[in-house]
Coordinates of C-alpha atoms and ligand atoms in Angstrom, one line a residue:
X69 CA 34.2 1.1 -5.6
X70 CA 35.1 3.2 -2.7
X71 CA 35.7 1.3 0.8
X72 CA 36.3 2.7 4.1
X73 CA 38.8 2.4 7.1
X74 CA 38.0 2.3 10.3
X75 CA 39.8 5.7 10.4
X76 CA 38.0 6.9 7.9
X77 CA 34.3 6.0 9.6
X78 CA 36.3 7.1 13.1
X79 CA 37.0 10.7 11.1
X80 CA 33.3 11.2 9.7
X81 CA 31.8 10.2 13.1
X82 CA 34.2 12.7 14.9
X83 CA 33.6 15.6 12.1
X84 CA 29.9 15.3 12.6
X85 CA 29.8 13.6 8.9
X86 CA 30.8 17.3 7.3
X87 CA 33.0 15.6 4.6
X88 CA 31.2 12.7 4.2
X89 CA 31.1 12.3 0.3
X90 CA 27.7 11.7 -1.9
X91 CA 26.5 8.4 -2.8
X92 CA 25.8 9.4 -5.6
X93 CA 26.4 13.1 -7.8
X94 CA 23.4 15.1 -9.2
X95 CA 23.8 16.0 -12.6
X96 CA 22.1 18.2 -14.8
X97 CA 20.3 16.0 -17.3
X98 CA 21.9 15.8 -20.7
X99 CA 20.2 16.6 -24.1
X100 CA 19.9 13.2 -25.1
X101 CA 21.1 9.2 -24.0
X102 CA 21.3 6.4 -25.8
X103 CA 18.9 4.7 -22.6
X104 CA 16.2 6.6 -20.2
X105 CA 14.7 4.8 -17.8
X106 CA 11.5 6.6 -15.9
X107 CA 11.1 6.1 -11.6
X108 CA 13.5 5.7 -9.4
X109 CA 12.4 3.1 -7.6
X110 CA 14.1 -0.3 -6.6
X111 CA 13.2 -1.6 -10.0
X112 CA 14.1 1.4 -12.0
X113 CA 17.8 1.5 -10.4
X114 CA 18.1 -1.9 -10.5
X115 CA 17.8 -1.7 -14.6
X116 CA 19.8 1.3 -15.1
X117 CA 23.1 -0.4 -12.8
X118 CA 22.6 -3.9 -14.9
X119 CA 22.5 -2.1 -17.9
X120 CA 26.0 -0.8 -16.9
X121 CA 27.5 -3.8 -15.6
X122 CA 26.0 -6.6 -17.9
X123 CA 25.8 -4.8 -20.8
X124 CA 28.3 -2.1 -21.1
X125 CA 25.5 0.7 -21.7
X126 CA 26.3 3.5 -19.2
X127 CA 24.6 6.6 -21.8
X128 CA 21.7 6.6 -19.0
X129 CA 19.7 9.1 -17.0
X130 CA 17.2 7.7 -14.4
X131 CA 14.3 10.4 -14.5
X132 CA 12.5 10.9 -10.7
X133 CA 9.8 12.6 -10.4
X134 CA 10.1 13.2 -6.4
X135 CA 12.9 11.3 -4.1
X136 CA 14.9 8.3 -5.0
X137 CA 12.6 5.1 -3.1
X138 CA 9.8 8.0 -2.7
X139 CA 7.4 5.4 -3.7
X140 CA 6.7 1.5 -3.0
X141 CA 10.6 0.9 -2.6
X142 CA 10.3 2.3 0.3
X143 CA 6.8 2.1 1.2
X144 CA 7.1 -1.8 1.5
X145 CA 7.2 -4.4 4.0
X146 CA 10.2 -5.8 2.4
X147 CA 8.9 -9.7 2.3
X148 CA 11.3 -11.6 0.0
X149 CA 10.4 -15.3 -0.9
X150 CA 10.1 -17.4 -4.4
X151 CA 7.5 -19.8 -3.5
X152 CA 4.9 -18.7 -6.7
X153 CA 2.7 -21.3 -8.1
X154 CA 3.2 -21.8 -12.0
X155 CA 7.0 -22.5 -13.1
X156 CA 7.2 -19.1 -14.9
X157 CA 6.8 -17.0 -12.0
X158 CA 9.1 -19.7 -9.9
X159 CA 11.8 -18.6 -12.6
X160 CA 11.9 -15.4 -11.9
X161 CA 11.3 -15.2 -8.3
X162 CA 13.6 -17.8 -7.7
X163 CA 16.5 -15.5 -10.3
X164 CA 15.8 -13.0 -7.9
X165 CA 16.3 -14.5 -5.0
X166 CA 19.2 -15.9 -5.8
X167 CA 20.5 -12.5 -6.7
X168 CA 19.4 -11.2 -3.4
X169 CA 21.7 -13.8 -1.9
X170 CA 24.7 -11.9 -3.3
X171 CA 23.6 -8.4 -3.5
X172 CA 25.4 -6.6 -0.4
X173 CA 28.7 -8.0 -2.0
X174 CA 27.6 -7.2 -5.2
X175 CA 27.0 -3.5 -4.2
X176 CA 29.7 -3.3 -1.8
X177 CA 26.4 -1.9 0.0
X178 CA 24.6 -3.1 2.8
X179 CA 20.8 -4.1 2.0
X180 CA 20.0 -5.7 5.4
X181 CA 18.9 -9.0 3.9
X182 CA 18.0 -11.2 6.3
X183 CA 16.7 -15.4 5.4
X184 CA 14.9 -15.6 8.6
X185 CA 12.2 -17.9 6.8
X186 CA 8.8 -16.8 5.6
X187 CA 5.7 -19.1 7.0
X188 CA 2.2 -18.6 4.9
X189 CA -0.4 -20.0 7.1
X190 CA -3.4 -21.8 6.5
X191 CA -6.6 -21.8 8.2
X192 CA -8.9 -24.1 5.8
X193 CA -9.3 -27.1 4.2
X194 CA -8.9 -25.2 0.9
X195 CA -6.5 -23.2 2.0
X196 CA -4.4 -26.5 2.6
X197 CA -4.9 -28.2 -0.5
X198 CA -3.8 -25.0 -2.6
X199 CA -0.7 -24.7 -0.8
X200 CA 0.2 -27.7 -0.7
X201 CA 0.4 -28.3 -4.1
X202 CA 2.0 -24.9 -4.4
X203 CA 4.7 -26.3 -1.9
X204 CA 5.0 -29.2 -4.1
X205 CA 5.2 -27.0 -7.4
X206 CA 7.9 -25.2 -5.9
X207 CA 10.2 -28.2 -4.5
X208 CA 9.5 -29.1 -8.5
X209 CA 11.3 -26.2 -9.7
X210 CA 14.3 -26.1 -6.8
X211 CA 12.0 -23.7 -4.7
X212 CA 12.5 -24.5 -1.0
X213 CA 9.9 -24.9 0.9
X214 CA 8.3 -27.3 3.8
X215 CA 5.1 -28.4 4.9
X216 CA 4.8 -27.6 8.9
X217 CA 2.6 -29.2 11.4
X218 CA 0.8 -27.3 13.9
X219 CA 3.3 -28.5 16.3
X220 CA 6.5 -27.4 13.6
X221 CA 4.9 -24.2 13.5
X222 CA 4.8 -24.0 17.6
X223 CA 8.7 -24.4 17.8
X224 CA 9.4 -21.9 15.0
X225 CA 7.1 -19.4 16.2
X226 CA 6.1 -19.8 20.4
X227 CA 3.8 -16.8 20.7
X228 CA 1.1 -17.9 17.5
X229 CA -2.0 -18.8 18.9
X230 CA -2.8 -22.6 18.0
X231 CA -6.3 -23.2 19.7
X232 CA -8.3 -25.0 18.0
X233 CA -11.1 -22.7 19.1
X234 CA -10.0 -19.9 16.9
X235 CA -12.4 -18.2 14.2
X236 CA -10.2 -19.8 11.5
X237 CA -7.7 -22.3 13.6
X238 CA -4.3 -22.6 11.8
X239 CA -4.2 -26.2 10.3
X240 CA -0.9 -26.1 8.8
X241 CA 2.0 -23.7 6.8
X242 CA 4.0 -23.5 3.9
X243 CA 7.1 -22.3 5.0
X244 CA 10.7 -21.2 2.8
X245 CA 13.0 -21.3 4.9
X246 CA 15.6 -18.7 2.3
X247 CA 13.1 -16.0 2.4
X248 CA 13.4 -13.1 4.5
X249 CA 13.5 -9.2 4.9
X250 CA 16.0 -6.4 3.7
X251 CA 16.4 -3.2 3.9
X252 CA 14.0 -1.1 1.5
X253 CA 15.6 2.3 1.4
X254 CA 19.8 0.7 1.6
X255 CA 18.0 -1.4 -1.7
X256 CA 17.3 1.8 -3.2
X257 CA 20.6 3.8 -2.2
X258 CA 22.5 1.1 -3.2
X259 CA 21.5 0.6 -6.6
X260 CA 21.8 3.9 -7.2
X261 CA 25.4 4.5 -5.8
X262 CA 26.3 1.4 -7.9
X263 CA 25.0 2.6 -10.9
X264 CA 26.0 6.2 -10.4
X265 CA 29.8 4.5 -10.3
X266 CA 29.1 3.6 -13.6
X267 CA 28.0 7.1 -14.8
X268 CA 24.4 6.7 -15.1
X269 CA 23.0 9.9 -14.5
X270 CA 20.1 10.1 -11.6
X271 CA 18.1 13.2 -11.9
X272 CA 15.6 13.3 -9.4
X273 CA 12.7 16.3 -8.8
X274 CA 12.3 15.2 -12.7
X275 CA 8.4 14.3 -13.6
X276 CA 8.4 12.8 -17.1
X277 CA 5.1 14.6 -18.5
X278 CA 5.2 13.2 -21.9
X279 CA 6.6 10.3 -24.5
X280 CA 7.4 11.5 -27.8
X281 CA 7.1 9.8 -30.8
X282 CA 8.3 10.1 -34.6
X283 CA 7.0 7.6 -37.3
X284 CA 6.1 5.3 -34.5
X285 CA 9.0 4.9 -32.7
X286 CA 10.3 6.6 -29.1
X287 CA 12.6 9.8 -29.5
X288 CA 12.7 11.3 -26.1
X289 CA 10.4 12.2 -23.1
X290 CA 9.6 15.9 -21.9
X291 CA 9.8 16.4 -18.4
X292 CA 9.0 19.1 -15.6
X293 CA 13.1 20.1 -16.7
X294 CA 12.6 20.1 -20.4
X295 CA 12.4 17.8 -23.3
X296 CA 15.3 15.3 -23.6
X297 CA 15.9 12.8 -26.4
X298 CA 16.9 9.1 -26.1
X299 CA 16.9 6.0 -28.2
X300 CA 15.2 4.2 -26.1
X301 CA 13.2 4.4 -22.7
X302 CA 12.2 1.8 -20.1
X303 CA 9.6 2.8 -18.0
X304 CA 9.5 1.4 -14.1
X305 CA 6.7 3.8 -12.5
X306 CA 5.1 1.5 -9.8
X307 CA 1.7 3.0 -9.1
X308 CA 1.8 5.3 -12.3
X309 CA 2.3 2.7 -15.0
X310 CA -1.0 3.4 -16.9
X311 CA -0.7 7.0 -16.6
X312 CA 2.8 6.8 -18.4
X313 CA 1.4 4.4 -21.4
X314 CA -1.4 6.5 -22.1
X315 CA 1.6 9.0 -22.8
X316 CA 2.3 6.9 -25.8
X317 CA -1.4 5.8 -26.3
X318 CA -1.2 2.2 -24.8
X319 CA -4.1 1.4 -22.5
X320 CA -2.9 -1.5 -19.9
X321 CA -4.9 -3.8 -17.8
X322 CA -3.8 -2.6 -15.2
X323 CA -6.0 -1.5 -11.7
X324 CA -4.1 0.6 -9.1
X325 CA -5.2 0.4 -5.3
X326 CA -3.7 1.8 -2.7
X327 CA -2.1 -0.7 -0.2
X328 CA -1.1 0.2 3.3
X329 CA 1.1 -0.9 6.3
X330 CA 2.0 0.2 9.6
X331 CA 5.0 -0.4 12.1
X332 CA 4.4 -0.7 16.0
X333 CA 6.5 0.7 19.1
X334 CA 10.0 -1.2 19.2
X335 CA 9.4 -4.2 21.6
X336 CA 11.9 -7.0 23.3
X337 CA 12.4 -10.0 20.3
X338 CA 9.5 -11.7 20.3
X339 CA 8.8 -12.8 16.3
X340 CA 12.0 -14.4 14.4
X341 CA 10.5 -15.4 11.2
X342 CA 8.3 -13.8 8.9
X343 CA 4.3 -14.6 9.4
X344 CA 1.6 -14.7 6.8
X345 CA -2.1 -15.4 6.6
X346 CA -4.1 -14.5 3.6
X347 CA -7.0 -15.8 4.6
X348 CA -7.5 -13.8 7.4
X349 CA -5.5 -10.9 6.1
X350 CA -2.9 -10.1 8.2
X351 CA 0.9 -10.7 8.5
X352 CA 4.2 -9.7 10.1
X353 CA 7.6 -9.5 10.9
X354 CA 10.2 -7.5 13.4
X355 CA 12.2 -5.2 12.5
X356 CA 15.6 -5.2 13.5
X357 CA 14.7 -2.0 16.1
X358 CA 11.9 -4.5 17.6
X359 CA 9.1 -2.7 16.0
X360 CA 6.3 -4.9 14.2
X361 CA 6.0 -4.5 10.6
X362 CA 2.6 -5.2 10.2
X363 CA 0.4 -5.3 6.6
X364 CA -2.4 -7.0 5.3
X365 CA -4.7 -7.0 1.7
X366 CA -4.8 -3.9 -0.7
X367 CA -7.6 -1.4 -0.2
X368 CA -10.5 -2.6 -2.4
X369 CA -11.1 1.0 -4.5
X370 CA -9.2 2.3 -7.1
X371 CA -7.1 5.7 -6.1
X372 CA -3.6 7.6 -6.9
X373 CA -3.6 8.9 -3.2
X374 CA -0.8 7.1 -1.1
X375 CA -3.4 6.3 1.9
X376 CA -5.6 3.9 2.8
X377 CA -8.9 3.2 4.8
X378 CA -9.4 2.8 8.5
X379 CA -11.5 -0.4 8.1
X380 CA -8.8 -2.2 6.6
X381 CA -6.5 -1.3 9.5
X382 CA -9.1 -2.4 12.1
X383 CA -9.6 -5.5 10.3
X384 CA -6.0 -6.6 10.4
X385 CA -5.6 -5.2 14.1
X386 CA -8.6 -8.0 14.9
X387 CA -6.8 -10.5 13.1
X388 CA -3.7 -9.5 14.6
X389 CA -5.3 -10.1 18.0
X390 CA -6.4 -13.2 17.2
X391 CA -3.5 -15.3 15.9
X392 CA -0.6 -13.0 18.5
X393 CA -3.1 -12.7 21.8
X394 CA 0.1 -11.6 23.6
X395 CA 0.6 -8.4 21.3
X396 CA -2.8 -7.5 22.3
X397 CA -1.7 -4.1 24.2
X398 CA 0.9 -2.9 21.4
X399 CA 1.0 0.4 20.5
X400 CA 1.1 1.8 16.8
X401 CA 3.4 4.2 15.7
X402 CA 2.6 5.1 12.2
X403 CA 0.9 4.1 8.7
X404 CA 1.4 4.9 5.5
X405 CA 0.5 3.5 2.0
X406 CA 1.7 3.0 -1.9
X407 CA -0.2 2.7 -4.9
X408 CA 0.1 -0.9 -6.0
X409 CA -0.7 -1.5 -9.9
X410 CA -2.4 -5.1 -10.2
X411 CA -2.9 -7.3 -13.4
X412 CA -5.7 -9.2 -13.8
X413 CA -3.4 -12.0 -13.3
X414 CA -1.5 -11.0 -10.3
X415 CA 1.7 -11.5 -12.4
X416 CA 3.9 -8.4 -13.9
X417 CA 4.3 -6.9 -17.7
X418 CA 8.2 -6.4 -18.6
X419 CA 8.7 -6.1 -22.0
X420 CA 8.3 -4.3 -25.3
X421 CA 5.6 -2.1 -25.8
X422 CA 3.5 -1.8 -29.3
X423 CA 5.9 1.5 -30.0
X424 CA 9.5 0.7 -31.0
X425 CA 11.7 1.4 -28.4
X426 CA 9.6 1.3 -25.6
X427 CA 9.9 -0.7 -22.7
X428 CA 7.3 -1.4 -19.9
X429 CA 8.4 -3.0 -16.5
X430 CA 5.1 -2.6 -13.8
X431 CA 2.3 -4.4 -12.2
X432 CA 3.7 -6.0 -9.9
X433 CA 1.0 -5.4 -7.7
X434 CA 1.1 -6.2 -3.8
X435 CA 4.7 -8.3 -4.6
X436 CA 7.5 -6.8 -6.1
X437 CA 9.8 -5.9 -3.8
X438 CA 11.5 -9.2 -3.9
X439 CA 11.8 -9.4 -7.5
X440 CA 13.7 -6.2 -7.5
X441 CA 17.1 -7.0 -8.4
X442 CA 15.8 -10.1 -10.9
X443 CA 13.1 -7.6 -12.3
X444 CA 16.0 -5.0 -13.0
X445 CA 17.9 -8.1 -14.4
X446 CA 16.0 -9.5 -17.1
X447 CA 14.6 -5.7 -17.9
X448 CA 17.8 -4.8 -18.3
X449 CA 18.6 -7.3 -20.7
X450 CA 15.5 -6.9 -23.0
X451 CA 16.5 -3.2 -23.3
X452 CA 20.1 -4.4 -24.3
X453 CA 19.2 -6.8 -26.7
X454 CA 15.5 -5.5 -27.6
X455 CA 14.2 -9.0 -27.0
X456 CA 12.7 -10.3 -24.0
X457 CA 15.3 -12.6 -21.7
X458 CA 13.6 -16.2 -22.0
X459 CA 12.8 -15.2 -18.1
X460 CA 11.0 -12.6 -18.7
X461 CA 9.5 -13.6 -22.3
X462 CA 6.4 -15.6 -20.7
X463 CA 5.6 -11.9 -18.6
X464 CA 4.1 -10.1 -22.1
X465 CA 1.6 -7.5 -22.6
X466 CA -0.1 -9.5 -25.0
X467 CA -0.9 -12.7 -23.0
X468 CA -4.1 -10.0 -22.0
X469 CA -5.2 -10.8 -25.4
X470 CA -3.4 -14.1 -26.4
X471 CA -4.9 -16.0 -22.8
X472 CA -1.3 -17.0 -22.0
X473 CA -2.6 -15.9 -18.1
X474 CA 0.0 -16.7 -15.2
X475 CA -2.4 -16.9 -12.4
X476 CA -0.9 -15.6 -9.2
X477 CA -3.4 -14.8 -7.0
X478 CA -2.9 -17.5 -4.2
X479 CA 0.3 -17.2 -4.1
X480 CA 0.8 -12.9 -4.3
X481 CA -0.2 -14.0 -0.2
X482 CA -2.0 -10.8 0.4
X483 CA -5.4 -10.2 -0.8
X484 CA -6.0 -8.0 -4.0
Ligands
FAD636 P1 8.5 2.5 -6.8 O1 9.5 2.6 -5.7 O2 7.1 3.0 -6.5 O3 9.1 3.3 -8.0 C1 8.4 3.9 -9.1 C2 8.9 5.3 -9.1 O4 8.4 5.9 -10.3 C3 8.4 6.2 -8.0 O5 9.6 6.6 -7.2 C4 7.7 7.3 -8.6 O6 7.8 8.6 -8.0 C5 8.2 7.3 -10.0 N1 7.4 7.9 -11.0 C6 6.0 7.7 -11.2 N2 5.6 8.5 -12.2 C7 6.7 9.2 -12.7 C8 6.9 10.1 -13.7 N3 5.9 10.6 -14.5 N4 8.1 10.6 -13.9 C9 9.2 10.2 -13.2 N5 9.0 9.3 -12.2 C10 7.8 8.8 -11.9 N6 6.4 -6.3 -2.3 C11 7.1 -7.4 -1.8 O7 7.7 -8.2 -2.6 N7 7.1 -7.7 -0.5 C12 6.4 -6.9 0.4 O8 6.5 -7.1 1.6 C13 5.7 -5.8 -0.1 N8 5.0 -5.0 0.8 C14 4.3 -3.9 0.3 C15 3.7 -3.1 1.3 C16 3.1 -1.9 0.9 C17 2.4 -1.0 1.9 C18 3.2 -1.5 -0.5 C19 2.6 -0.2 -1.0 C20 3.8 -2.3 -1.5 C21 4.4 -3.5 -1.0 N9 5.1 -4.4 -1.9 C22 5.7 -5.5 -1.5 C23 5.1 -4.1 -3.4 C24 6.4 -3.4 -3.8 O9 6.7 -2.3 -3.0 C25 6.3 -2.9 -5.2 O10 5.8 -3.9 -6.1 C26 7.7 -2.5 -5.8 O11 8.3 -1.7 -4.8 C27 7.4 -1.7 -7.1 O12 8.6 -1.4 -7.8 P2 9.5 -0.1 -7.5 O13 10.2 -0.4 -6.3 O14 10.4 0.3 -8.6 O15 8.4 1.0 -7.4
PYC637 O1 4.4 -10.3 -1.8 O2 5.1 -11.3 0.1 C1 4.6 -10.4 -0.5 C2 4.0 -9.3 0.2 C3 3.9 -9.2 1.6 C4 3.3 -8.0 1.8 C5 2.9 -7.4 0.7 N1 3.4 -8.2 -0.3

């Protein structure tokens, strides 16, 4: 992979970037590959560079209907952690973040991730019990992660309000110390330069508008650019995941709600970990310009449009106030929101789909941003081999029907 000088950064920067080189080329799509995968999100890239590299299949095209990260990738507040309840989820969470922990070298690509430690709060007697036992669940499966104290909490985080007096005092946190924050877009852009070094193809402005089938099994997809064929097709379209199955006649259980976030004027360092209370629905971290990245629970109706609704900003601007009294007078500088696709469970579907040679990675709800590069991992591998990765094998379509549930709701840390 390419590397540059100090001369050669020194020559861009002095030619106003005019021979800067891609990151990536833009192909015409081909008239058939042995893999296509559908988005070009995080996840999508993710599978088509570890199909490359793990498996020797580079026969790809990545199909995008707008802008590479266009949707959640980079539309997220970029919270990484492992510290899931049931020992499935703890697998794969925890394969991701280990992955995490080696992806800048692995790219040769800078993804900004950061382990500045993410705190869940708690604020009721409940809400202490549950997480407890989810902190012990997760020490259990090599998950770090600490009980704090009121007065732990204090150190780590000065500017939290602790009174006792508060609506919903904090009683305690769960706290994983190897969790963090990256950068959402450099994710996206570096997948995709890494897998475009392999010769996948990424075609983007490239809407795939229908699966077709012969006999049962996948031949192709038509797109907004014409039909092309393939052998097989993953689809990884956050937000759009039951729209794409219907393509092929699958109904999912899948819900998708919008979920929004907004970032605040840059401030002085003030906040070095990453804060979060889903009991009263807000959290936080800084951004490495000083503004707050602030978020809270997913809008409560269903809806395709990538906004959300006022009262669920003012709520978490409340809480806000409450638990940070000092940020009281910050400004906002903009919001925005995704379309989150939730499972009844709060856990994700990667598999095989009921049509031969299709492949479904999606519902990852309010919390897949961390599991990127482990979700393009073990998707990779199950279009490879056709089989699920024993990873991923727990995550099926059919535990809908089979009650093989993986519960996730406490732990997803923002309210669905
Ligand atoms: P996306 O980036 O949405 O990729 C899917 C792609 O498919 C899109 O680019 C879309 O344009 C494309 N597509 C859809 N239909 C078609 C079609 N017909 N043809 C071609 N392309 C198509 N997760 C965390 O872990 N931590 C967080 O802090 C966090 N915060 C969040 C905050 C917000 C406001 C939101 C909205 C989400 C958050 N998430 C978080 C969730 C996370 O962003 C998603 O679970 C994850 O990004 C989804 O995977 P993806 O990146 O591949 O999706
Ligand atoms: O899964 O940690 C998470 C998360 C934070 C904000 C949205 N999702």
């Amino acid at each position: 992979m390419k590397r540059f000088s100090f001369w050669s950064v020194a020559r861009n920067a002095l030619s106003s970037h005019a021979h800067w080189p891609r990151q990536w080329r833009s192909p015409e799509p081909k008239p058939a590959y042995d893999v296509i995968i559908v988005g070009g999100g995080g996840h999508g890239l993710a599978t088509a560079y570890y199909l490359a590299k793990e498996h020797g299949i580079t026969n790809v095209a990545v199909l995008e209907k707008g802008w590479l990260g266009g949707g959640n990738t980079a539309r997220n507040t970029t919270i990484v952690r492992s510290n899931y309840l049931w020992d499935e989820s703890a697998a794969l969470y925890e394969h991701s973040l280990k992955l995490w922990e080696g992806l800048s070298r692995d790219l040769n690509y800078n993804v900004m991730f950061s382990q500045r430690g993410v705190m869940n709060l708690c604020h009721t007697l409940g809400d202490v019990r549950a997480s407890r036992r989810r902190s012990e669940a997760n020490r259990l499966n090599g998950v770090d992660s600490e009980w704090l104290e009121p007065a732990d909490i204090k150190r780590i985080c000065p500017i939290l309000n602790l009174s006792p007096s508060l609506r919903y005092p904090v009683m305690g946190a769960t706290f994983q110390p190897r969790g963090g924050v990256a950068r959402h877009d450099a994710v996206a852009w570096g997948f995709a330069r890494a897998a475009d070094a392999c010769g996948v193809d990424i075609i983007q402005n490239c809407a795939v508008i229908g699966l077709r089938r012969e006999g049962g099994r996948i031949v192709g997809v038509d797109t907004t650019r014409g039909a092309i064929d393939a052998k097989k097709v993953g689809v990884v379209a956050a937000g759009h995941s039951s729209v794409l199955a219907e393509m092929a006649g699958i109904r999912l259980p899948i819900q998708s709600h919008p979920l929004q976030a907004l970032v605040s004027e840059p401030i002085k360092p003030v906040l070095h970990t990453v804060i979060m209370s889903s009991a009263i629905h807000v959290y936080l971290s800084q951004s490495d310009k000083g503004e707050l990245v602030i978020g809270a629970g997913a809008d409560g109706y269903n809806s395709y449009a990538q906004r959300g609704s006022f009262h669920v900003i003012e709520e978490q601007m409340a809480a806000l106030c409450e638990l940070f009294p000092t940020l009281g007078r910050l400004r906002m500088l903009r919001s925005w929101g995704g379309i989150v696709d939730i499972c009844p469970d709060a856990s994700p579907i990667i598999g095989k789909m009921p049509v031969d040679g299709l492949y479904l990675n999606g519902g990852w709800g309010t919390g897949g941003f961390k599991a990127t590069p482990g979700s393009g991992w073990v998707f990779a591998w199950t279009i490879a081999k056709d089989a699920p990765h024993p990873i991923n094998a727990p995550f099926t379509l059919d535990r809908f029907t089979t009650g093989a549930l993986i519960a996730e709701h406490g732990a997803a840390a923002v309210a669905h």
